[in-house]
Tab-separated table of C-alpha atoms and ligand atoms in Angstrom:
chain	number	residue	atom	x	y	z
G	66	ALA	CA	-43.075	-75.154	44.098
G	67	LYS	CA	-41.445	-74.142	47.166
G	68	ARG	CA	-42.227	-77.014	48.926
G	69	GLU	CA	-40.740	-79.337	46.453
G	70	GLY	CA	-37.088	-79.276	48.061
G	71	ARG	CA	-33.913	-78.062	47.390
G	72	GLY	CA	-33.291	-79.334	44.367
G	73	ASN	CA	-35.338	-76.704	42.445
G	74	PHE	CA	-32.864	-73.821	43.917
G	75	GLN	CA	-30.297	-75.360	41.284
G	76	PHE	CA	-32.684	-75.541	38.804
G	77	PHE	CA	-33.374	-71.934	38.958
G	78	SER	CA	-30.163	-70.466	39.849
G	79	PRO	CA	-28.708	-71.149	36.073
G	80	ALA	CA	-31.686	-68.896	35.101
G	81	MET	CA	-31.146	-66.168	37.491
G	82	ASN	CA	-27.943	-66.018	36.407
G	83	ALA	CA	-29.010	-65.452	32.753
G	84	ALA	CA	-31.397	-62.551	33.784
G	85	THR	CA	-28.607	-61.100	35.797
G	86	HIS	CA	-26.014	-61.653	33.046
G	87	GLU	CA	-28.921	-59.900	30.332
G	88	HIS	CA	-29.692	-57.264	32.945
G	89	LEU	CA	-25.681	-56.178	33.272
G	90	MET	CA	-25.195	-56.645	28.609
G	91	LEU	CA	-28.340	-54.409	28.278
G	92	GLU	CA	-26.838	-51.920	30.963
G	93	ASN	CA	-23.771	-51.865	29.032
G	94	ARG	CA	-25.446	-51.555	25.912
G	95	MET	CA	-27.142	-48.563	27.123
G	96	TRP	CA	-24.307	-46.788	28.357
G	97	ALA	CA	-22.721	-47.177	25.160
G	98	ALA	CA	-25.975	-45.800	23.513
G	99	LEU	CA	-26.491	-42.740	25.442
G	100	GLU	CA	-22.569	-41.662	24.167
G	101	GLN	CA	-23.299	-42.807	20.664
G	102	GLY	CA	-26.396	-41.479	19.886
G	103	GLY	CA	-28.511	-44.856	20.007
G	104	PHE	CA	-31.435	-43.356	21.573
G	105	GLU	CA	-34.372	-41.189	20.119
G	106	VAL	CA	-37.204	-39.412	21.204
G	107	HIS	CA	-40.319	-40.160	19.466
G	108	LEU	CA	-43.444	-38.010	19.795
G	109	GLN	CA	-46.899	-38.935	20.040
G	110	ALA	CA	-49.833	-36.585	19.614
G	111	GLN	CA	-52.127	-34.854	22.063
G	112	VAL	CA	-55.325	-33.974	20.546
G	113	GLU	CA	-58.092	-31.649	21.666
G	114	LEU	CA	-61.330	-33.964	21.812
G	115	ASP	CA	-63.589	-31.170	20.868
G	116	THR	CA	-61.526	-29.738	17.743
G	117	GLY	CA	-59.554	-32.871	17.352
G	118	ARG	CA	-56.549	-30.454	16.869
G	119	VAL	CA	-53.660	-31.265	17.876
G	120	ILE	CA	-52.035	-29.496	20.897
G	121	GLY	CA	-49.082	-31.182	22.106
G	122	ALA	CA	-46.654	-34.243	22.123
G	123	GLU	CA	-45.650	-36.899	24.932
G	124	ALA	CA	-41.881	-37.365	23.925
G	125	LEU	CA	-41.392	-41.180	24.221
G	126	LEU	CA	-37.801	-42.914	24.594
G	127	ARG	CA	-36.644	-44.937	21.364
G	128	TRP	CA	-33.579	-47.196	21.497
G	129	HIS	CA	-32.091	-48.804	18.577
G	130	ASP	CA	-29.028	-51.344	19.520
G	131	PRO	CA	-26.968	-51.851	16.396
G	132	GLU	CA	-27.128	-56.320	17.143
G	133	LEU	CA	-30.339	-56.422	19.134
G	134	GLY	CA	-32.430	-54.231	17.324
G	135	ASP	CA	-35.207	-52.249	18.787
G	136	ILE	CA	-35.578	-52.533	22.505
G	137	GLU	CA	-38.970	-51.743	24.072
G	138	PRO	CA	-39.148	-49.158	27.056
G	139	SER	CA	-40.783	-51.603	29.004
G	140	ARG	CA	-37.562	-53.793	28.875
G	141	PHE	CA	-34.805	-51.115	29.309
G	142	ILE	CA	-36.615	-48.574	31.334
G	143	PRO	CA	-36.686	-50.752	34.622
G	144	ILE	CA	-33.055	-51.599	33.962
G	145	ALA	CA	-32.031	-47.936	33.697
G	146	GLU	CA	-33.692	-46.930	36.927
G	147	GLU	CA	-32.283	-49.912	38.727
G	148	SER	CA	-28.796	-49.120	37.635
G	149	GLY	CA	-28.912	-45.319	38.029
G	150	LEU	CA	-28.136	-44.684	34.179
G	151	ILE	CA	-31.782	-43.169	34.004
G	152	LEU	CA	-30.376	-40.018	35.502
G	153	PRO	CA	-28.150	-39.447	32.225
G	154	LEU	CA	-30.821	-40.930	29.828
G	155	GLY	CA	-33.476	-38.934	31.555
G	156	ASP	CA	-31.402	-35.722	31.487
G	157	TRP	CA	-30.586	-36.253	28.024
G	158	VAL	CA	-34.681	-36.587	26.745
G	159	LEU	CA	-35.143	-33.258	28.668
G	160	ALA	CA	-32.290	-31.390	27.054
G	161	ARG	CA	-33.826	-32.879	23.512
G	162	ALA	CA	-37.244	-31.871	24.308
G	163	MET	CA	-36.219	-28.353	25.288
G	164	ALA	CA	-34.351	-28.244	22.126
G	165	LEU	CA	-37.464	-29.439	19.982
G	166	LEU	CA	-39.789	-26.771	21.770
G	167	ALA	CA	-37.068	-24.284	20.504
G	168	GLU	CA	-37.242	-25.860	16.887
G	169	TRP	CA	-40.788	-25.414	17.012
G	170	GLN	CA	-40.952	-21.861	17.885
G	171	HIS	CA	-38.542	-21.298	14.832
G	172	GLU	CA	-40.799	-23.573	12.390
G	173	GLY	CA	-44.146	-22.247	12.694
G	174	LEU	CA	-45.246	-24.482	15.442
G	175	GLY	CA	-44.646	-22.172	18.354
G	176	GLY	CA	-47.510	-23.245	20.498
G	177	LEU	CA	-47.598	-26.834	20.987
G	178	ARG	CA	-46.750	-28.156	24.208
G	179	LEU	CA	-44.418	-31.203	24.944
G	180	ALA	CA	-44.787	-33.586	27.813
G	181	VAL	CA	-41.570	-35.608	29.250
G	182	ASN	CA	-41.607	-38.600	31.670
G	183	LEU	CA	-39.722	-38.137	34.522
G	184	SER	CA	-38.602	-41.153	36.459
G	185	ALA	CA	-38.813	-41.452	40.375
G	186	ARG	CA	-35.221	-40.944	40.794
G	187	GLN	CA	-34.713	-37.844	38.645
G	188	PHE	CA	-37.877	-36.291	40.654
G	189	GLY	CA	-36.547	-36.980	43.856
G	190	GLY	CA	-32.873	-36.350	43.179
G	191	GLY	CA	-32.759	-32.621	44.288
G	192	ALA	CA	-31.027	-31.600	40.849
G	193	LEU	CA	-33.820	-31.093	38.555
G	194	LEU	CA	-34.868	-27.457	39.243
G	195	ALA	CA	-31.094	-26.113	38.341
G	196	ARG	CA	-30.832	-28.075	35.617
G	197	LEU	CA	-34.450	-27.013	34.035
G	198	ASP	CA	-33.261	-23.560	34.988
G	199	GLN	CA	-29.607	-24.140	32.798
G	200	LEU	CA	-31.542	-25.984	30.111
G	201	LEU	CA	-34.074	-22.467	30.134
G	202	ASP	CA	-30.927	-20.711	29.863
G	203	GLN	CA	-29.840	-22.437	26.826
G	204	HIS	CA	-33.089	-22.588	24.920
G	205	PRO	CA	-35.566	-19.447	25.997
G	206	ILE	CA	-38.881	-21.212	25.067
G	207	ASP	CA	-42.198	-20.638	27.087
G	208	PRO	CA	-41.752	-22.975	30.142
G	209	SER	CA	-45.427	-23.414	30.196
G	210	LEU	CA	-44.984	-25.451	26.776
G	211	LEU	CA	-43.087	-27.935	29.020
G	212	GLU	CA	-45.101	-30.636	30.933
G	213	LEU	CA	-43.471	-32.743	33.221
G	214	GLU	CA	-45.072	-36.183	33.743
G	215	ILE	CA	-44.767	-38.023	37.255
G	216	THR	CA	-46.373	-41.318	38.265
G	217	GLU	CA	-48.507	-41.597	41.147
G	218	THR	CA	-45.956	-44.281	42.607
G	219	ALA	CA	-42.939	-41.986	42.254
G	220	ALA	CA	-45.090	-38.657	43.579
G	221	MET	CA	-46.149	-40.726	46.923
G	222	ARG	CA	-42.510	-41.929	47.547
G	223	ASP	CA	-41.902	-38.511	49.689
G	224	PRO	CA	-45.177	-36.448	49.735
G	225	GLU	CA	-43.589	-33.930	51.206
G	226	ASN	CA	-40.444	-33.469	48.861
G	227	THR	CA	-42.613	-33.748	45.779
G	228	ARG	CA	-45.018	-30.947	47.424
G	229	ALA	CA	-42.177	-28.565	47.780
G	230	LEU	CA	-40.736	-29.706	44.215
G	231	LEU	CA	-44.013	-29.315	42.675
G	232	ARG	CA	-44.673	-26.023	43.982
G	233	GLN	CA	-41.295	-24.810	43.068
G	234	LEU	CA	-41.990	-25.958	39.044
G	235	ARG	CA	-44.883	-24.607	38.960
G	236	ALA	CA	-43.298	-21.017	39.896
G	237	ARG	CA	-41.039	-21.655	37.159
G	238	GLY	CA	-43.921	-22.008	34.811
G	239	PHE	CA	-43.796	-25.742	34.163
G	240	LYS	CA	-46.670	-27.504	33.490
G	241	LEU	CA	-47.388	-30.563	35.700
G	242	ALA	CA	-49.271	-34.137	34.757
G	243	ILE	CA	-49.836	-37.209	37.003
G	244	ASP	CA	-48.954	-39.840	34.563
G	245	ASP	CA	-51.060	-43.287	34.461
G	246	PHE	CA	-53.422	-41.938	37.063
G	247	GLY	CA	-55.437	-44.835	39.086
G	248	THR	CA	-52.984	-47.362	38.930
G	249	GLY	CA	-51.220	-46.363	42.357
G	250	TYR	CA	-52.026	-46.983	45.646
G	251	SER	CA	-52.319	-43.338	46.649
G	252	SER	CA	-55.488	-41.601	47.904
G	253	LEU	CA	-57.090	-39.193	46.178
G	254	ALA	CA	-56.237	-36.501	48.739
G	255	TYR	CA	-53.071	-35.510	47.038
G	256	LEU	CA	-54.777	-34.203	44.305
G	257	LYS	CA	-55.558	-30.896	46.145
G	258	LEU	CA	-52.464	-31.179	48.200
G	259	PHE	CA	-49.958	-31.263	45.049
G	260	ALA	CA	-49.685	-28.327	42.574
G	261	ILE	CA	-50.614	-29.954	39.561
G	262	ASP	CA	-52.483	-29.282	36.179
G	263	ARG	CA	-53.831	-32.379	34.764
G	264	ILE	CA	-54.290	-36.088	34.922
G	265	LYS	CA	-53.419	-38.421	32.357
G	266	ILE	CA	-56.035	-41.504	32.560
G	267	ASP	CA	-54.621	-44.975	32.416
G	268	ARG	CA	-55.184	-46.337	29.242
G	269	GLY	CA	-55.847	-49.535	31.453
G	270	PHE	CA	-59.445	-47.877	32.101
G	271	VAL	CA	-60.190	-46.728	28.976
G	272	LYS	CA	-59.325	-50.048	26.828
G	273	ASP	CA	-62.480	-51.622	27.817
G	274	ILE	CA	-65.074	-48.971	28.305
G	275	GLU	CA	-67.594	-50.143	25.552
G	276	HIS	CA	-67.995	-53.690	27.303
G	277	ASP	CA	-66.900	-52.709	30.973
G	278	PRO	CA	-69.886	-50.578	32.735
G	279	ASN	CA	-67.007	-50.586	35.772
G	280	ASP	CA	-64.431	-48.964	33.760
G	281	ALA	CA	-66.769	-46.472	32.087
G	282	ALA	CA	-68.035	-45.465	35.408
G	283	ILE	CA	-64.464	-44.787	36.652
G	284	VAL	CA	-63.354	-42.973	33.827
G	285	GLY	CA	-66.647	-40.782	34.031
G	286	ALA	CA	-66.131	-40.116	37.493
G	287	THR	CA	-62.445	-39.491	37.270
G	288	ILE	CA	-63.067	-37.018	34.566
G	289	GLY	CA	-65.616	-35.089	36.736
G	290	LEU	CA	-63.745	-35.305	40.155
G	291	ALA	CA	-60.582	-33.726	38.205
G	292	HIS	CA	-62.702	-30.983	36.662
G	293	SER	CA	-64.167	-30.097	39.991
G	294	LEU	CA	-60.872	-29.799	41.502
G	295	GLY	CA	-59.760	-27.454	38.491
G	296	LEU	CA	-57.430	-29.950	36.676
G	297	SER	CA	-57.930	-31.163	33.206
G	298	VAL	CA	-57.773	-34.198	31.881
G	299	VAL	CA	-55.944	-36.248	29.216
G	300	ALA	CA	-57.083	-40.102	28.531
G	301	GLU	CA	-54.077	-42.336	27.440
G	302	GLY	CA	-54.709	-45.143	24.778
G	303	VAL	CA	-57.493	-44.132	23.024
G	304	GLU	CA	-58.029	-46.864	19.956
G	305	THR	CA	-61.658	-46.659	18.821
G	306	GLN	CA	-64.129	-44.047	17.946
G	307	TYR	CA	-66.432	-45.653	20.435
G	308	GLN	CA	-63.553	-44.364	22.710
G	309	ARG	CA	-62.943	-41.217	21.305
G	310	SER	CA	-66.831	-40.461	21.452
G	311	PHE	CA	-67.236	-41.769	24.726
G	312	LEU	CA	-64.546	-39.370	26.118
G	313	ARG	CA	-65.757	-36.419	24.318
G	314	ASP	CA	-69.389	-36.623	26.019
G	315	LYS	CA	-67.837	-37.189	29.238
G	316	HIS	CA	-65.669	-33.783	28.623
G	317	SER	CA	-62.447	-35.268	28.581
G	318	ASP	CA	-60.352	-32.376	27.642
G	319	GLU	CA	-57.686	-33.993	25.556
G	320	ALA	CA	-56.828	-37.502	24.194
G	321	GLN	CA	-53.778	-39.850	23.309
G	322	GLY	CA	-53.733	-43.051	21.616
G	323	TYR	CA	-52.946	-44.821	18.080
G	324	LEU	CA	-56.497	-43.402	16.883
G	325	PHE	CA	-55.145	-40.215	16.729
G	326	GLY	CA	-51.540	-41.263	15.868
G	327	ARG	CA	-48.637	-43.375	16.799
G	328	PRO	CA	-44.973	-42.332	18.272
G	329	MET	CA	-43.093	-40.999	15.554
G	330	PRO	CA	-39.579	-39.538	14.925
G	331	ALA	CA	-39.688	-35.724	15.375
G	332	ARG	CA	-39.035	-34.948	11.988
G	333	GLU	CA	-42.301	-36.512	10.965
G	334	PHE	CA	-44.398	-34.977	13.560
G	335	GLY	CA	-43.796	-31.662	12.212
G	336	ASP	CA	-45.429	-32.669	8.740
G	337	PHE	CA	-48.041	-34.541	11.008
G	338	VAL	CA	-49.410	-31.383	12.921
G	339	ARG	CA	-49.207	-29.368	9.398
G	340	ALA	CA	-51.143	-31.816	7.879
G	341	GLN	CA	-53.977	-32.326	10.550
G	342	ALA	CA	-53.896	-28.381	10.331
G	343	GLN	CA	-54.757	-27.931	6.505
G	344	PRO	CA	-57.196	-31.281	6.149
X	636	C2E	P1	-46.302	-44.148	29.214
X	636	C2E	O1	-45.776	-42.782	29.936
X	636	C2E	O2	-47.666	-44.654	30.061
X	636	C2E	O3	-46.377	-43.951	27.741
X	636	C2E	C1	-47.816	-44.401	27.116
X	636	C2E	C2	-47.662	-45.663	26.589
X	636	C2E	O4	-48.311	-46.268	25.586
X	636	C2E	C3	-46.155	-45.565	25.163
X	636	C2E	O5	-45.299	-46.877	25.407
X	636	C2E	C4	-47.154	-45.461	24.100
X	636	C2E	O6	-46.487	-45.893	22.855
X	636	C2E	C5	-48.422	-45.953	24.732
X	636	C2E	N1	-49.356	-45.843	23.610
X	636	C2E	C6	-50.143	-44.870	23.315
X	636	C2E	N2	-51.114	-45.244	22.830
X	636	C2E	C7	-51.166	-46.425	22.859
X	636	C2E	C8	-52.706	-46.911	22.293
X	636	C2E	O7	-53.533	-46.015	21.627
X	636	C2E	N3	-52.666	-48.818	22.563
X	636	C2E	C9	-51.581	-49.234	23.089
X	636	C2E	N4	-52.019	-50.104	23.381
X	636	C2E	N5	-50.298	-48.112	23.604
X	636	C2E	C10	-50.334	-46.983	23.199
X	636	C2E	P2	-43.749	-46.844	25.272
X	636	C2E	O8	-43.572	-46.142	24.397
X	636	C2E	O9	-43.465	-48.229	24.909
X	636	C2E	O10	-43.314	-46.103	26.776
X	636	C2E	C11	-43.548	-47.296	27.741
X	636	C2E	C12	-43.313	-46.586	29.177
X	636	C2E	O11	-41.775	-46.546	29.309
X	636	C2E	C13	-44.298	-45.119	28.844
X	636	C2E	O12	-45.445	-45.309	29.620
X	636	C2E	C14	-42.998	-44.502	30.584
X	636	C2E	O13	-43.629	-44.995	31.550
X	636	C2E	C15	-41.628	-45.196	29.953
X	636	C2E	N6	-41.054	-44.461	29.304
X	636	C2E	C16	-41.041	-44.088	27.871
X	636	C2E	N7	-40.259	-42.926	27.651
X	636	C2E	C17	-39.728	-42.368	28.723
X	636	C2E	C18	-38.633	-41.687	29.244
X	636	C2E	O14	-38.178	-40.990	28.533
X	636	C2E	N8	-38.362	-41.429	30.682
X	636	C2E	C19	-39.174	-42.302	31.113
X	636	C2E	N9	-38.685	-41.980	32.901
X	636	C2E	N10	-39.608	-43.328	30.905
X	636	C2E	C20	-40.293	-43.091	29.842
X	637	CA	CA1	-46.247	-41.022	30.199
X	638	CA	CA1	-48.874	-42.919	30.738
X	639	CA	CA1	-48.401	-46.562	31.182
């Protein structure tokens, strides 16, 4: 297409403007949503594979705009990242997560762990530790019940900074997980360099384990590697019984996916956990 001459540029230009325009429109609406309570956190269960018990949840952002309806994180998170809005938004998620953990303590769900996604910006910004300390003052919870998820790509942007920050976070007692494990370009060497607790095997590897022997081998080997480094493993995107028993046979510690439960509003999640506990 590049060779077809200058005319093409004029053809693509309005489309690019439309994309930029949509970007700005969504960004403006996100600022409004942040002020007006348009965001919500949904919770997806994480299940212990041996027992089937729900041991925690991942907090996932949801955005409902009065005119546009529900907008997917895959659409709004990149725009929030680019514009810097992810900082106040991510902060809101952290505060919400801490408040939920505190609520659970009063509702007899005290041992449940809650995992929160951190963007590279939040992670690299330097304000994270102080903010977490402040939130702990507000909500005196057991910090080991809060797990922070960072992607390999975010972790590897500035490995020295990551290393120092992870160590400080760990000293506070927070749990740390590498999200989307296996999708980054990074080497495995960082696993022993970084003070982390768990890896989350990306859904991309789990999806086809029934039919793709390579994916099955990768997942099996990854679990073995993690365990030999003293890390625990959560497998993401588990949708079928086959995947569940495969992962259990390979000794993945935990799993998360539609098979066990979809992300759901926080108030439903409490009932969901109680129902699981008493079948
Ligand atoms: P992620 O952190 O990898 O989250 C897992 C995604 O997989 C979620 O998509 C979840 O709904 C989906 N999922 C879970 N189980 C299954 C399954 O069995 N099958 C399939 N097909 N999908 C499953 P969601 O909620 O749309 O979030 C997409 C991404 O947006 C997240 O990927 C994460 O990168 C980002 N995100 C969501 N909430 C936050 C947040 O609070 N902060 C930041 N920085 N990013 C967030
Ligand atoms: Ca995640
Ligand atoms: Ca993930
Ligand atoms: Ca992902």
